[in-house]
Short mmCIF file of C-alpha atoms in Angstrom, two decimals:
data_model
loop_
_atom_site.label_atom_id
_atom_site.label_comp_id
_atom_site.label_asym_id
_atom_site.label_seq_id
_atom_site.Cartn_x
_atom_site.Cartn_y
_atom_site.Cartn_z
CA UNK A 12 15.40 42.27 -7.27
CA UNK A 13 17.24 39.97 -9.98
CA UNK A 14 20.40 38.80 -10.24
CA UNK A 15 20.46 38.34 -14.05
CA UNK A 16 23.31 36.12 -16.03
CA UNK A 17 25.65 38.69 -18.31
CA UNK A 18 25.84 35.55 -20.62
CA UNK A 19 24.27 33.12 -21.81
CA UNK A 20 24.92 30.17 -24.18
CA UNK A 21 25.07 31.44 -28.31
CA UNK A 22 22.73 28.29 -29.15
CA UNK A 23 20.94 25.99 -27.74
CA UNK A 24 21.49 22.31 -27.70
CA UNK A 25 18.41 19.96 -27.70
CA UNK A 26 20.39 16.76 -27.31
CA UNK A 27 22.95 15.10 -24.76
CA UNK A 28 26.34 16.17 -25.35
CA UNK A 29 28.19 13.29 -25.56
CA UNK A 30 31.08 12.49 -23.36
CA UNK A 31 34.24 11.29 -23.76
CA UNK A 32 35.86 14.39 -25.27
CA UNK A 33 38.57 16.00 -24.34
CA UNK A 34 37.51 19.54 -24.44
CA UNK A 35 34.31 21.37 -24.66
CA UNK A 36 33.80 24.76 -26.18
CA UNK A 37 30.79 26.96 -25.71
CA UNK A 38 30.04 30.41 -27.10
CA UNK A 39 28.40 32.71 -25.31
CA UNK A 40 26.33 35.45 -26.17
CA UNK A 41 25.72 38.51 -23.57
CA UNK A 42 22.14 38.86 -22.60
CA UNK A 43 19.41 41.90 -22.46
CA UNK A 44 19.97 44.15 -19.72
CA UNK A 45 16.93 44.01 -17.94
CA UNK A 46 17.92 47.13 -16.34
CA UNK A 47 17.98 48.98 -18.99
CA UNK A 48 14.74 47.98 -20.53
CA UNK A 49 13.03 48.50 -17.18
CA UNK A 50 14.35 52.24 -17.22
CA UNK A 51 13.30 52.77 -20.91
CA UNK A 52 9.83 51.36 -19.96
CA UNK A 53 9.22 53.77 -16.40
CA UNK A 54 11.77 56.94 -16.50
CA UNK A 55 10.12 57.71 -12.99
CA UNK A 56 11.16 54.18 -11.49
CA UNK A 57 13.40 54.65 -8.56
CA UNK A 58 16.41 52.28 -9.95
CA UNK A 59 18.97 50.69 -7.31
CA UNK A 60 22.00 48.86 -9.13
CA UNK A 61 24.45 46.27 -7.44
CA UNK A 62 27.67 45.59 -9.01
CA UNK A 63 30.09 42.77 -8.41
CA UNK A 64 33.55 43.32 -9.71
CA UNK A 65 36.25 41.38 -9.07
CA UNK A 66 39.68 42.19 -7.86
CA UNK A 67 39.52 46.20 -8.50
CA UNK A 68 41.14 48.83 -6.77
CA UNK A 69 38.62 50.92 -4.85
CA UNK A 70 38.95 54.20 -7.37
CA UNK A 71 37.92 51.71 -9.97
CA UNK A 72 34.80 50.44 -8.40
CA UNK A 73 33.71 53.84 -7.37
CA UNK A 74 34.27 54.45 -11.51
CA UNK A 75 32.14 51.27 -13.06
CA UNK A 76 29.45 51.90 -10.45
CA UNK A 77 29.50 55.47 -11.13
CA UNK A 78 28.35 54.67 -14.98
CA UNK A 79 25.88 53.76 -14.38
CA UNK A 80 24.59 56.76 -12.51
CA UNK A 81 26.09 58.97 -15.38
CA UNK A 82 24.01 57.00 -18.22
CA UNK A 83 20.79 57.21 -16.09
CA UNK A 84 20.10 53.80 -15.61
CA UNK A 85 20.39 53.56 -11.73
CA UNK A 86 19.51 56.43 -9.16
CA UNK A 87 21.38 54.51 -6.43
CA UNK A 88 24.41 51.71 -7.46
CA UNK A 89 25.66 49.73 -4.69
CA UNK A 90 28.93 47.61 -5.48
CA UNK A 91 31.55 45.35 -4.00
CA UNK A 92 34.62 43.26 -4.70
CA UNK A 93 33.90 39.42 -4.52
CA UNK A 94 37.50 39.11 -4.37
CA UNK A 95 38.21 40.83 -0.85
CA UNK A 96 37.62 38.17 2.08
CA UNK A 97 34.47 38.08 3.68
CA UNK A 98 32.24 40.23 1.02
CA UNK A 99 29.74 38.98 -1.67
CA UNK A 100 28.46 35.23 -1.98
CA UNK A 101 29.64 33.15 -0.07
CA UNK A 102 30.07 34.98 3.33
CA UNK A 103 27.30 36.06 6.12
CA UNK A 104 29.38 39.86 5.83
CA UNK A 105 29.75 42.28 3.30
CA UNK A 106 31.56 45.53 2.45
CA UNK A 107 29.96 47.90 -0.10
CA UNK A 108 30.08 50.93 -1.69
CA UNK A 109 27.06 53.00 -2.44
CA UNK A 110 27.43 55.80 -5.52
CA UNK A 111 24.51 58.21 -6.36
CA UNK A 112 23.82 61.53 -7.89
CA UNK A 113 25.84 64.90 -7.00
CA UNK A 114 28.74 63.10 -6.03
CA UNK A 115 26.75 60.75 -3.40
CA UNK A 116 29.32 58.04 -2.11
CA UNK A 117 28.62 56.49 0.83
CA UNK A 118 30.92 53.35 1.96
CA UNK A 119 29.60 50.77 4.33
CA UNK A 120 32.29 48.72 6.61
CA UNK A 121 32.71 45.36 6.33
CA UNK A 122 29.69 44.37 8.86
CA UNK A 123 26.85 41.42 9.26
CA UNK A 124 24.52 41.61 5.67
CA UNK A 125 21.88 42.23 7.67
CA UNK A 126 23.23 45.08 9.34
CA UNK A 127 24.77 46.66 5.68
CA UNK A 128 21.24 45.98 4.40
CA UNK A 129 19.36 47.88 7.15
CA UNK A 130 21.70 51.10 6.42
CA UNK A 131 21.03 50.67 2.56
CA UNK A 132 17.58 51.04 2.75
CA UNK A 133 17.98 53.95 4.92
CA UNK A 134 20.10 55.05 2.32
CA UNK A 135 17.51 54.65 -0.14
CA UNK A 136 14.54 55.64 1.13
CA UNK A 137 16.46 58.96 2.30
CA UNK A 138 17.14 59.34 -1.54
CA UNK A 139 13.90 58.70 -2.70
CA UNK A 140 12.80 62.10 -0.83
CA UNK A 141 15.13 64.00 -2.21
#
């Protein structure tokens, strides 16, 4: 598992950046999908995705997770909505929705993360049978 920047900076600076300014601009580049490489690299890997969106309605999180399914990159995408209380980073719950092949959605409750993540890889191993 890898929870990979989307960005990183354009160019790198080998010396202190001076302060005192009043502003600071830095351009950022988006970075490989390592996702993506991985699937190009082992078509039989079993591929789970997680997605973190931010303030999206629940159609459109079923949607961006669902893309990745339809491209072939993930077998399994799980994905939330940092922006709904108690789910993502910095709470000991989550709420999650879990997209897969022939229409597979599956949406766990907000609940404990260990409890969500005992039911995902239930989830998960079930797929891998099928």
């Amino acid at each position: 598992a890898a929870a990979v920047l989307d960005y990183v900076p354009a160019e790198r600076v080998d010396e202190k950046i001076a302060s005192g300014k009043d502003s600071l601009t830095i351009e950022m580049k988006p970075t490989k999908k390592i996702i993506e490489e991985a699937r190009k690299k082992r078509k039989s890997l079993f591929i789970v995705g997680f997605k973190v969106e931010s303030g999206v309605s629940e159609k459109e999180l079923e949607k961006r997770a669902r893309s990745n399914i339809e491209s072939g990159i993930c077998d399994l995408v799980v994905a939330n909505d940092e922006m709904k209380e108690g789910v993502a980073f910095q709470a000991d719950t989550n709420e999650v929705l879990i997209v897969g092949p022939k229409d597979l959605k599956v949406h766990l409750p907000m609940a404990q993360k260990i409890e969500i993540a005992r039911q995902l890889v239930d989830i998960i191993v079930d797929q891998m049978k099928t």
